[in-house]
Amino acid sequence: MSDSDFAKTPKPPYYAVIFTSLRTAVENGYGDTADRMVELAATMPGYLGVESVRDEKGFGITVSYWENREAISHWRVNAEHRVAQESGKRDWYEHYEIRVALVERAWSNTRA
Amino acid sequence: MSDSDFAKTPKPPYYAVIFTSLRTAVENGYGDTADRMVELAATMPGYLGVESVRDEKGFGITVSYWENREAISHWRVNAEHRVAQESGKRDWYEHYEIRVALVERAWSNTRA
């Protein structure tokens, strides 16, 4: 199995940012920027991990995990991230939804 | 654009159940059951919507939205859902993570 797709999060409480999006057909640096944002987020204080999937229709869900709301605010206003956000709104996403949520409980299962 | 992939959620607060999973190669009724669970969940009290993606590697994220924790508990113990959960552990998922989270803030953007 590919364990690397799962975020290694601590025991709750912690925060999740649920980013649901539909891509346009516009490339214009999308792939490189998406990779760079994952890399950059991982350097931010309070970052805990990320899980991300996009299907062949361009619909995607990315969930990033953070220690607290301050860490999310800090990431949200990061200068390089801001530039990416503007390209996202203008070029890359037909529509997106962002939800900031406090993870209260968590459990998992691995097949025997 | 395909708006139907996005859940039409109300203003926060409400709850999200983030289900992250890696599929096995075992089919054994998976597709029909997955469809049925989406259909069944939508009949549950307090259900608000669902967003779901799986990629070609079998890694998926499904986020379901609920009015409150009682609604989630009710869904979790639903008899038909319980049977599906057992098949999920035994046959369909190499690994999964479930996180129950209180959505505190939400915003969205539609391309101009």
CSV table of C-alpha atoms in Angstrom, one decimal:
chain,number,residue,atom,x,y,z
A,1,MET,CA,0.0,0.0,0.0
A,2,SER,CA,1.0,3.6,-0.5
A,3,ASP,CA,1.0,5.0,3.0
A,4,SER,CA,2.5,8.2,1.8
A,5,ASP,CA,-0.8,9.6,0.6
A,6,PHE,CA,-2.1,9.7,4.2
A,7,ALA,CA,-1.2,12.6,6.5
A,8,LYS,CA,0.4,11.6,9.8
A,9,THR,CA,-1.7,13.7,12.1
A,10,PRO,CA,-1.5,13.8,15.9
A,11,LYS,CA,-4.4,13.1,18.3
A,12,PRO,CA,-7.1,15.7,18.0
A,13,PRO,CA,-7.7,18.5,18.5
A,14,TYR,CA,-6.2,20.1,15.4
A,15,TYR,CA,-7.5,21.9,12.4
A,16,ALA,CA,-8.3,20.9,8.8
A,17,VAL,CA,-8.7,23.1,5.8
A,18,ILE,CA,-10.9,21.4,3.2
A,19,PHE,CA,-10.3,22.8,-0.2
A,20,THR,CA,-12.8,21.5,-2.9
A,21,SER,CA,-12.2,22.7,-6.4
A,22,LEU,CA,-13.0,22.3,-10.1
A,23,ARG,CA,-10.1,23.0,-12.4
A,24,THR,CA,-10.4,25.0,-15.6
A,25,ALA,CA,-8.6,23.8,-18.7
A,26,VAL,CA,-6.0,26.6,-18.2
A,27,GLU,CA,-2.5,25.3,-17.4
A,28,ASN,CA,-0.4,28.5,-17.2
A,29,GLY,CA,2.0,27.1,-14.6
A,30,TYR,CA,-0.6,25.3,-12.5
A,31,GLY,CA,1.3,22.0,-12.0
A,32,ASP,CA,4.5,23.7,-10.9
A,33,THR,CA,2.7,26.1,-8.6
A,34,ALA,CA,0.6,23.3,-7.1
A,35,ASP,CA,3.8,21.3,-6.3
A,36,ARG,CA,5.5,24.4,-4.9
A,37,MET,CA,2.6,25.2,-2.6
A,38,VAL,CA,2.7,21.7,-1.2
A,39,GLU,CA,6.4,22.2,-0.6
A,40,LEU,CA,6.0,25.7,0.9
A,41,ALA,CA,3.1,24.7,3.2
A,42,ALA,CA,5.3,22.0,4.7
A,43,THR,CA,7.8,24.7,5.8
A,44,MET,CA,5.1,26.7,7.7
A,45,PRO,CA,4.9,26.7,11.5
A,46,GLY,CA,2.0,24.5,12.7
A,47,TYR,CA,1.7,22.5,9.4
A,48,LEU,CA,0.8,18.9,10.1
A,49,GLY,CA,0.2,17.3,6.7
A,50,VAL,CA,-1.9,17.2,3.6
A,51,GLU,CA,-4.1,14.7,1.6
A,52,SER,CA,-5.0,15.5,-1.9
A,53,VAL,CA,-6.9,13.9,-4.8
A,54,ARG,CA,-8.1,15.1,-8.2
A,55,ASP,CA,-10.1,13.0,-10.7
A,56,GLU,CA,-10.0,13.0,-14.5
A,57,LYS,CA,-12.9,15.5,-14.7
A,58,GLY,CA,-10.8,18.0,-12.8
A,59,PHE,CA,-12.7,17.8,-9.5
A,60,GLY,CA,-10.4,17.7,-6.5
A,61,ILE,CA,-10.3,17.7,-2.8
A,62,THR,CA,-7.3,18.8,-0.8
A,63,VAL,CA,-7.3,18.7,3.0
A,64,SER,CA,-4.4,20.3,4.8
A,65,TYR,CA,-3.9,19.9,8.5
A,66,TRP,CA,-2.7,22.5,11.0
A,67,GLU,CA,-2.0,22.8,14.7
A,68,ASN,CA,-4.3,25.8,15.2
A,69,ARG,CA,-6.1,28.6,13.5
A,70,GLU,CA,-3.1,31.0,13.9
A,71,ALA,CA,-1.1,28.6,11.7
A,72,ILE,CA,-3.8,28.7,9.0
A,73,SER,CA,-4.0,32.5,9.1
A,74,HIS,CA,-0.2,32.7,8.7
A,75,TRP,CA,-0.3,30.4,5.7
A,76,ARG,CA,-3.2,32.2,4.2
A,77,VAL,CA,-1.4,35.5,4.0
A,78,ASN,CA,2.0,34.1,3.0
A,79,ALA,CA,3.2,36.3,0.1
A,80,GLU,CA,4.0,33.5,-2.3
A,81,HIS,CA,0.8,31.8,-1.5
A,82,ARG,CA,-1.1,35.0,-2.1
A,83,VAL,CA,0.2,35.2,-5.6
A,84,ALA,CA,-0.9,31.6,-6.2
A,85,GLN,CA,-4.3,32.3,-4.8
A,86,GLU,CA,-4.8,35.1,-7.3
A,87,SER,CA,-3.8,32.9,-10.2
A,88,GLY,CA,-6.2,30.3,-8.8
A,89,LYS,CA,-9.1,32.6,-8.8
A,90,ARG,CA,-8.3,34.1,-12.2
A,91,ASP,CA,-7.1,31.1,-14.2
A,92,TRP,CA,-7.1,27.7,-12.6
A,93,TYR,CA,-10.4,27.1,-10.8
A,94,GLU,CA,-13.9,27.4,-12.2
A,95,HIS,CA,-15.1,27.2,-8.6
A,96,TYR,CA,-13.8,26.4,-5.2
A,97,GLU,CA,-15.0,26.0,-1.6
A,98,ILE,CA,-12.8,26.4,1.4
A,99,ARG,CA,-13.9,25.2,4.9
A,100,VAL,CA,-11.9,25.6,8.0
A,101,ALA,CA,-12.8,22.9,10.6
A,102,LEU,CA,-11.7,21.8,14.0
A,103,VAL,CA,-11.0,18.1,14.1
A,104,GLU,CA,-12.5,16.8,17.3
A,105,ARG,CA,-12.2,13.0,16.8
A,106,ALA,CA,-10.3,10.7,14.5
A,107,TRP,CA,-9.8,7.0,14.0
A,108,SER,CA,-8.4,4.7,11.3
A,109,ASN,CA,-8.3,1.1,10.2
A,110,THR,CA,-5.7,-1.0,8.4
A,111,ARG,CA,-6.8,-4.2,6.7
A,112,ALA,CA,-5.7,-7.3,8.5
B,1,MET,CA,-19.0,23.8,-15.0
B,2,SER,CA,-20.3,20.8,-13.0
B,3,ASP,CA,-21.8,22.4,-9.9
B,4,SER,CA,-23.3,19.1,-8.8
B,5,ASP,CA,-20.0,17.9,-7.4
B,6,PHE,CA,-20.0,20.6,-4.7
B,7,ALA,CA,-22.1,20.2,-1.6
B,8,LYS,CA,-24.6,23.0,-0.9
B,9,THR,CA,-23.8,23.6,2.7
B,10,PRO,CA,-25.4,26.3,4.9
B,11,LYS,CA,-23.4,28.9,6.9
B,12,PRO,CA,-21.2,27.4,9.6
B,13,PRO,CA,-21.2,26.0,12.1
B,14,TYR,CA,-21.9,22.4,10.9
B,15,TYR,CA,-19.9,19.2,10.9
B,16,ALA,CA,-17.7,17.5,8.3
B,17,VAL,CA,-16.7,13.8,8.3
B,18,ILE,CA,-13.4,13.5,6.3
B,19,PHE,CA,-13.0,9.9,5.0
B,20,THR,CA,-9.6,9.3,3.4
B,21,SER,CA,-9.1,5.9,2.0
B,22,LEU,CA,-7.0,3.6,-0.2
B,23,ARG,CA,-8.9,0.9,-2.1
B,24,THR,CA,-7.8,-2.7,-2.5
B,25,ALA,CA,-8.3,-4.4,-5.8
B,26,VAL,CA,-11.3,-6.3,-4.4
B,27,GLU,CA,-14.6,-5.4,-6.0
B,28,ASN,CA,-17.1,-7.8,-4.3
B,29,GLY,CA,-20.0,-5.3,-4.6
B,30,TYR,CA,-18.0,-2.2,-3.8
B,31,GLY,CA,-19.5,0.0,-6.5
B,32,ASP,CA,-23.1,-0.8,-5.8
B,33,THR,CA,-22.6,-0.4,-2.1
B,34,ALA,CA,-20.8,2.9,-2.4
B,35,ASP,CA,-23.7,4.2,-4.6
B,36,ARG,CA,-26.2,2.9,-2.1
B,37,MET,CA,-24.4,4.5,0.9
B,38,VAL,CA,-24.5,7.9,-0.8
B,39,GLU,CA,-28.2,7.4,-1.5
B,40,LEU,CA,-28.9,6.2,2.1
B,41,ALA,CA,-26.9,8.9,3.8
B,42,ALA,CA,-29.0,11.5,1.9
B,43,THR,CA,-32.1,10.2,3.7
B,44,MET,CA,-30.6,10.6,7.2
B,45,PRO,CA,-31.7,13.4,9.5
B,46,GLY,CA,-29.2,16.2,9.6
B,47,TYR,CA,-27.5,15.3,6.3
B,48,LEU,CA,-26.2,18.3,4.4
B,49,GLY,CA,-24.3,17.0,1.4
B,50,VAL,CA,-21.2,15.1,0.2
B,51,GLU,CA,-18.1,15.7,-1.9
B,52,SER,CA,-16.1,12.8,-3.1
B,53,VAL,CA,-13.1,12.0,-5.4
B,54,ARG,CA,-11.0,9.0,-6.1
B,55,ASP,CA,-8.0,8.9,-8.3
B,56,GLU,CA,-6.7,6.1,-10.7
B,57,LYS,CA,-4.4,4.8,-7.9
B,58,GLY,CA,-7.4,4.1,-5.7
B,59,PHE,CA,-6.7,6.9,-3.2
B,60,GLY,CA,-9.9,8.8,-2.3
B,61,ILE,CA,-11.3,11.5,-0.2
B,62,THR,CA,-15.0,11.7,0.7
B,63,VAL,CA,-16.3,14.6,2.9
B,64,SER,CA,-19.8,14.3,4.1
B,65,TYR,CA,-21.5,17.3,5.9
B,66,TRP,CA,-23.9,17.1,8.8
B,67,GLU,CA,-25.9,19.5,11.0
B,68,ASN,CA,-24.4,18.2,14.2
B,69,ARG,CA,-22.6,15.3,15.9
B,70,GLU,CA,-25.9,13.6,16.8
B,71,ALA,CA,-26.6,13.2,13.1
B,72,ILE,CA,-23.2,11.7,12.5
B,73,SER,CA,-23.7,9.2,15.4
B,74,HIS,CA,-27.0,8.3,14.0
B,75,TRP,CA,-25.6,7.6,10.5
B,76,ARG,CA,-22.6,5.7,12.0
B,77,VAL,CA,-24.8,3.1,13.7
B,78,ASN,CA,-27.3,2.7,10.8
B,79,ALA,CA,-27.8,-1.0,10.3
B,80,GLU,CA,-27.2,-1.1,6.6
B,81,HIS,CA,-24.3,1.3,6.9
B,82,ARG,CA,-22.8,-1.0,9.6
B,83,VAL,CA,-22.8,-4.0,7.2
B,84,ALA,CA,-21.0,-1.8,4.6
B,85,GLN,CA,-18.5,-0.7,7.2
B,86,GLU,CA,-17.6,-4.3,7.9
B,87,SER,CA,-17.1,-5.1,4.2
B,88,GLY,CA,-15.0,-2.0,3.9
B,89,LYS,CA,-12.7,-3.1,6.7
B,90,ARG,CA,-12.5,-6.7,5.4
B,91,ASP,CA,-12.4,-6.3,1.7
B,92,TRP,CA,-12.4,-2.8,0.2
B,93,TYR,CA,-9.9,-0.6,2.0
B,94,GLU,CA,-6.2,-1.2,2.6
B,95,HIS,CA,-6.3,1.7,5.0
B,96,TYR,CA,-8.6,4.5,5.9
B,97,GLU,CA,-8.7,7.5,8.2
B,98,ILE,CA,-11.9,9.1,9.5
B,99,ARG,CA,-11.9,12.6,11.0
B,100,VAL,CA,-14.9,14.3,12.5
B,101,ALA,CA,-14.5,18.1,12.4
B,102,LEU,CA,-16.6,21.2,13.3
B,103,VAL,CA,-16.7,23.6,10.3
B,104,GLU,CA,-16.2,27.0,11.8
B,105,ARG,CA,-15.6,29.2,8.7
B,106,ALA,CA,-16.3,28.7,5.0
B,107,TRP,CA,-15.9,30.8,1.8
B,108,SER,CA,-16.0,30.1,-1.9
B,109,ASN,CA,-15.1,31.7,-5.3
B,110,THR,CA,-16.5,31.4,-8.7
B,111,ARG,CA,-14.4,32.4,-11.7
B,112,ALA,CA,-15.5,35.7,-13.3
